[in-house]
GROMACS .gro file of C-alpha atoms in nm:
model
  172
    1MET     CA    1 -16.459   0.752   3.410
    2ASN     CA    2 -16.592   1.016   3.171
    3THR     CA    3 -16.569   1.267   3.454
    4LEU     CA    4 -16.203   1.180   3.511
    5ALA     CA    5 -16.134   1.222   3.139
    6ALA     CA    6 -16.314   1.558   3.140
    7VAL     CA    7 -16.122   1.686   3.443
    8MET     CA    8 -15.794   1.586   3.279
    9GLN     CA    9 -15.897   1.758   2.957
   10LEU     CA   10 -15.983   2.077   3.146
   11LEU     CA   11 -15.642   2.068   3.314
   12VAL     CA   12 -15.477   2.025   2.975
   13ALA     CA   13 -15.678   2.323   2.845
   14ALA     CA   14 -15.562   2.536   3.138
   15ALA     CA   15 -15.202   2.428   3.076
   16PHE     CA   16 -15.223   2.542   2.714
   17VAL     CA   17 -15.383   2.876   2.805
   18SER     CA   18 -15.094   2.942   3.044
   19ILE     CA   19 -14.855   2.969   2.747
   20PRO     CA   20 -14.989   3.294   2.596
   21LEU     CA   21 -15.060   3.437   2.943
   22VAL     CA   22 -14.693   3.407   3.040
   23ARG     CA   23 -14.576   3.532   2.701
   24HIS     CA   24 -14.814   3.828   2.721
   25ARG     CA   25 -14.688   3.927   3.065
   26TYR     CA   26 -14.313   3.871   3.016
   27GLY     CA   27 -14.266   3.877   2.638
   28PRO     CA   28 -14.181   4.249   2.626
   29ALA     CA   29 -13.899   4.195   2.881
   30ALA     CA   30 -13.772   3.899   2.676
   31LYS     CA   31 -13.773   4.113   2.363
   32ALA     CA   32 -13.586   4.393   2.540
   33ALA     CA   33 -13.323   4.144   2.660
   34ALA     CA   34 -13.293   3.995   2.311
   35VAL     CA   35 -13.255   4.343   2.161
   36ALA     CA   36 -12.982   4.426   2.414
   37GLU     CA   37 -12.803   4.104   2.321
   38LEU     CA   38 -12.827   4.188   1.951
   39ARG     CA   39 -12.672   4.527   2.022
   40ARG     CA   40 -12.389   4.357   2.216
   41GLN     CA   41 -12.332   4.141   1.910
   42GLY     CA   42 -12.331   4.442   1.678
   43VAL     CA   43 -12.652   4.338   1.504
   44ARG     CA   44 -12.922   4.591   1.427
   45PRO     CA   45 -13.219   4.522   1.660
   46GLU     CA   46 -13.462   4.619   1.384
   47VAL     CA   47 -13.383   4.283   1.223
   48LEU     CA   48 -13.635   4.129   1.465
   49GLU     CA   49 -13.925   4.340   1.336
   50GLU     CA   50 -13.810   4.314   0.975
   51ASN     CA   51 -13.826   3.935   1.002
   52ARG     CA   52 -14.139   3.926   1.219
   53LEU     CA   53 -13.964   3.764   1.515
   54ARG     CA   54 -14.167   3.799   1.834
   55PHE     CA   55 -14.146   3.718   2.201
   56ASP     CA   56 -14.496   3.827   2.299
   57ALA     CA   57 -14.828   3.647   2.277
   58GLY     CA   58 -14.932   3.781   1.940
   59GLY     CA   59 -15.038   3.585   1.635
   60HIS     CA   60 -15.003   3.208   1.639
   61GLU     CA   61 -14.838   3.222   1.983
   62THR     CA   62 -15.187   3.285   2.119
   63ALA     CA   63 -15.412   3.135   1.852
   64ALA     CA   64 -15.260   2.785   1.859
   65PRO     CA   65 -15.269   2.722   2.236
   66VAL     CA   66 -15.612   2.885   2.273
   67ALA     CA   67 -15.747   2.668   1.989
   68VAL     CA   68 -15.608   2.356   2.158
   69ALA     CA   69 -15.764   2.467   2.487
   70ALA     CA   70 -16.101   2.528   2.319
   71VAL     CA   71 -16.099   2.183   2.160
   72MET     CA   72 -16.012   2.024   2.494
   73VAL     CA   73 -16.292   2.214   2.670
   74ALA     CA   74 -16.540   2.102   2.404
   75THR     CA   75 -16.422   1.742   2.437
   76ALA     CA   76 -16.447   1.766   2.817
   77ALA     CA   77 -16.802   1.898   2.780
   78ALA     CA   78 -16.894   1.600   2.563
   79ASN     CA   79 -16.751   1.366   2.826
   80LEU     CA   80 -16.928   1.543   3.112
   81ALA     CA   81 -17.256   1.526   2.921
   82GLY     CA   82 -17.205   1.152   2.873
   83ALA     CA   83 -17.229   1.193   2.497
   84ASP     CA   84 -17.129   0.894   2.288
   85LEU     CA   85 -16.910   1.128   2.088
   86GLY     CA   86 -16.692   1.194   2.396
   87ARG     CA   87 -16.492   0.873   2.361
   88PRO     CA   88 -16.384   0.914   1.994
   89LEU     CA   89 -16.320   1.284   2.044
   90THR     CA   90 -16.098   1.199   2.340
   91TRP     CA   91 -15.911   0.938   2.140
   92VAL     CA   92 -15.847   1.179   1.855
   93PHE     CA   93 -15.775   1.502   2.041
   94SER     CA   94 -15.594   1.368   2.346
   95SER     CA   95 -15.371   1.164   2.114
   96LEU     CA   96 -15.304   1.473   1.900
   97VAL     CA   97 -15.224   1.679   2.210
   98LEU     CA   98 -14.974   1.415   2.325
   99LEU     CA   99 -14.804   1.425   1.986
  100MET     CA  100 -14.810   1.806   1.963
  101ASN     CA  101 -14.664   1.845   2.309
  102ALA     CA  102 -14.386   1.600   2.222
  103VAL     CA  103 -14.304   1.820   1.921
  104ILE     CA  104 -14.310   2.131   2.140
  105VAL     CA  105 -14.073   1.974   2.394
  106TYR     CA  106 -13.842   1.858   2.114
  107SER     CA  107 -13.839   2.206   1.958
  108ASN     CA  108 -13.757   2.359   2.296
  109LEU     CA  109 -13.471   2.114   2.346
  110THR     CA  110 -13.331   2.186   1.999
  111ALA     CA  111 -13.411   2.558   1.993
  112VAL     CA  112 -13.058   2.681   1.923
  113LYS     CA  113 -13.013   2.455   1.619
  114SER     CA  114 -13.360   2.519   1.483
  115VAL     CA  115 -13.337   2.897   1.526
  116GLN     CA  116 -12.993   2.897   1.358
  117ALA     CA  117 -13.142   2.704   1.066
  118ALA     CA  118 -13.444   2.934   1.050
  119PHE     CA  119 -13.221   3.242   1.049
  120ARG     CA  120 -13.016   3.095   0.763
  121ARG     CA  121 -13.332   3.012   0.565
  122LYS     CA  122 -13.452   3.372   0.595
  123GLY     CA  123 -13.156   3.474   0.379
  124ASP     CA  124 -13.102   3.794   0.580
  125PRO     CA  125 -12.726   3.850   0.621
  126GLU     CA  126 -12.792   4.041   0.943
  127LEU     CA  127 -12.975   3.744   1.094
  128ALA     CA  128 -12.698   3.509   0.981
  129ARG     CA  129 -12.455   3.704   1.204
  130VAL     CA  130 -12.657   3.645   1.520
  131ARG     CA  131 -12.495   3.417   1.776
  132VAL     CA  132 -12.814   3.233   1.857
  133ALA     CA  133 -12.728   3.065   2.189
  134PRO     CA  134 -12.660   3.390   2.380
  135PHE     CA  135 -12.950   3.558   2.199
  136LEU     CA  136 -13.197   3.291   2.318
  137LYS     CA  137 -13.039   3.276   2.664
  138ALA     CA  138 -13.084   3.652   2.707
  139ALA     CA  139 -13.453   3.625   2.615
  140GLU     CA  140 -13.505   3.320   2.838
  141ASP     CA  141 -13.334   3.488   3.134
  142ALA     CA  142 -13.581   3.777   3.111
  143PHE     CA  143 -13.861   3.545   3.220
  144PRO     CA  144 -13.894   3.492   3.597
  145SER     CA  145 -13.724   3.181   3.732
  146TRP     CA  146 -14.061   3.023   3.819
  147VAL     CA  147 -14.148   3.004   3.448
  148ARG     CA  148 -13.904   2.712   3.409
  149LEU     CA  149 -14.091   2.524   3.684
  150GLN     CA  150 -14.422   2.621   3.527
  151THR     CA  151 -14.300   2.472   3.197
  152TYR     CA  152 -14.220   2.140   3.366
  153VAL     CA  153 -14.556   2.139   3.543
  154ARG     CA  154 -14.738   2.229   3.221
  155ASN     CA  155 -14.567   1.947   3.030
  156THR     CA  156 -14.641   1.702   3.311
  157VAL     CA  157 -15.008   1.805   3.312
  158VAL     CA  158 -15.035   1.782   2.933
  159PHE     CA  159 -14.863   1.443   2.903
  160GLY     CA  160 -15.014   1.294   3.217
  161GLY     CA  161 -15.359   1.447   3.173
  162SER     CA  162 -15.386   1.333   2.812
  163ALA     CA  163 -15.270   0.982   2.899
  164LEU     CA  164 -15.515   0.960   3.191
  165ALA     CA  165 -15.801   1.089   2.975
  166LEU     CA  166 -15.724   0.821   2.717
  167ALA     CA  167 -15.707   0.554   2.986
  168ALA     CA  168 -16.032   0.676   3.145
  169VAL     CA  169 -16.234   0.653   2.823
  170SER     CA  170 -16.077   0.317   2.746
  171PHE     CA  171 -16.219   0.173   3.066
  172ALA     CA  172 -16.551   0.357   3.064
   0.00000   0.00000   0.00000
């Protein structure tokens, strides 16, 4: 059962690493599309840089998923080694990953509202003029169509893999 937990944790790690890989490859196209949309709206594109808004895999967009992946790999290694620590690590980290992924999915589903609120909080009058829905749609459309499928697969792997890892160590 520890092997099953470890395999699931390695799949979850791979799913998290896929996030910055896709953003690294297609983030510049998403930014270009977002900039074009800002121009169509009559908003200075420089407002993105001035407010540190990114579409690539820089900063926390890479650090967070890579850190999650590293923790899952370490937990998988503990399970593969048969270490007693594997079970509590799985309970803690697989549970946290389930919760984090739920927050990620929620934030994706409410992106327009949350980005509008974030733009208002920034206090930049230029950002306040942005029509967020077409802005986000332009950026999203710059990613290949398969990325939407990859997102569903990634979420399925993260939710299912974490749940199976928890079940596996429960019955070990």
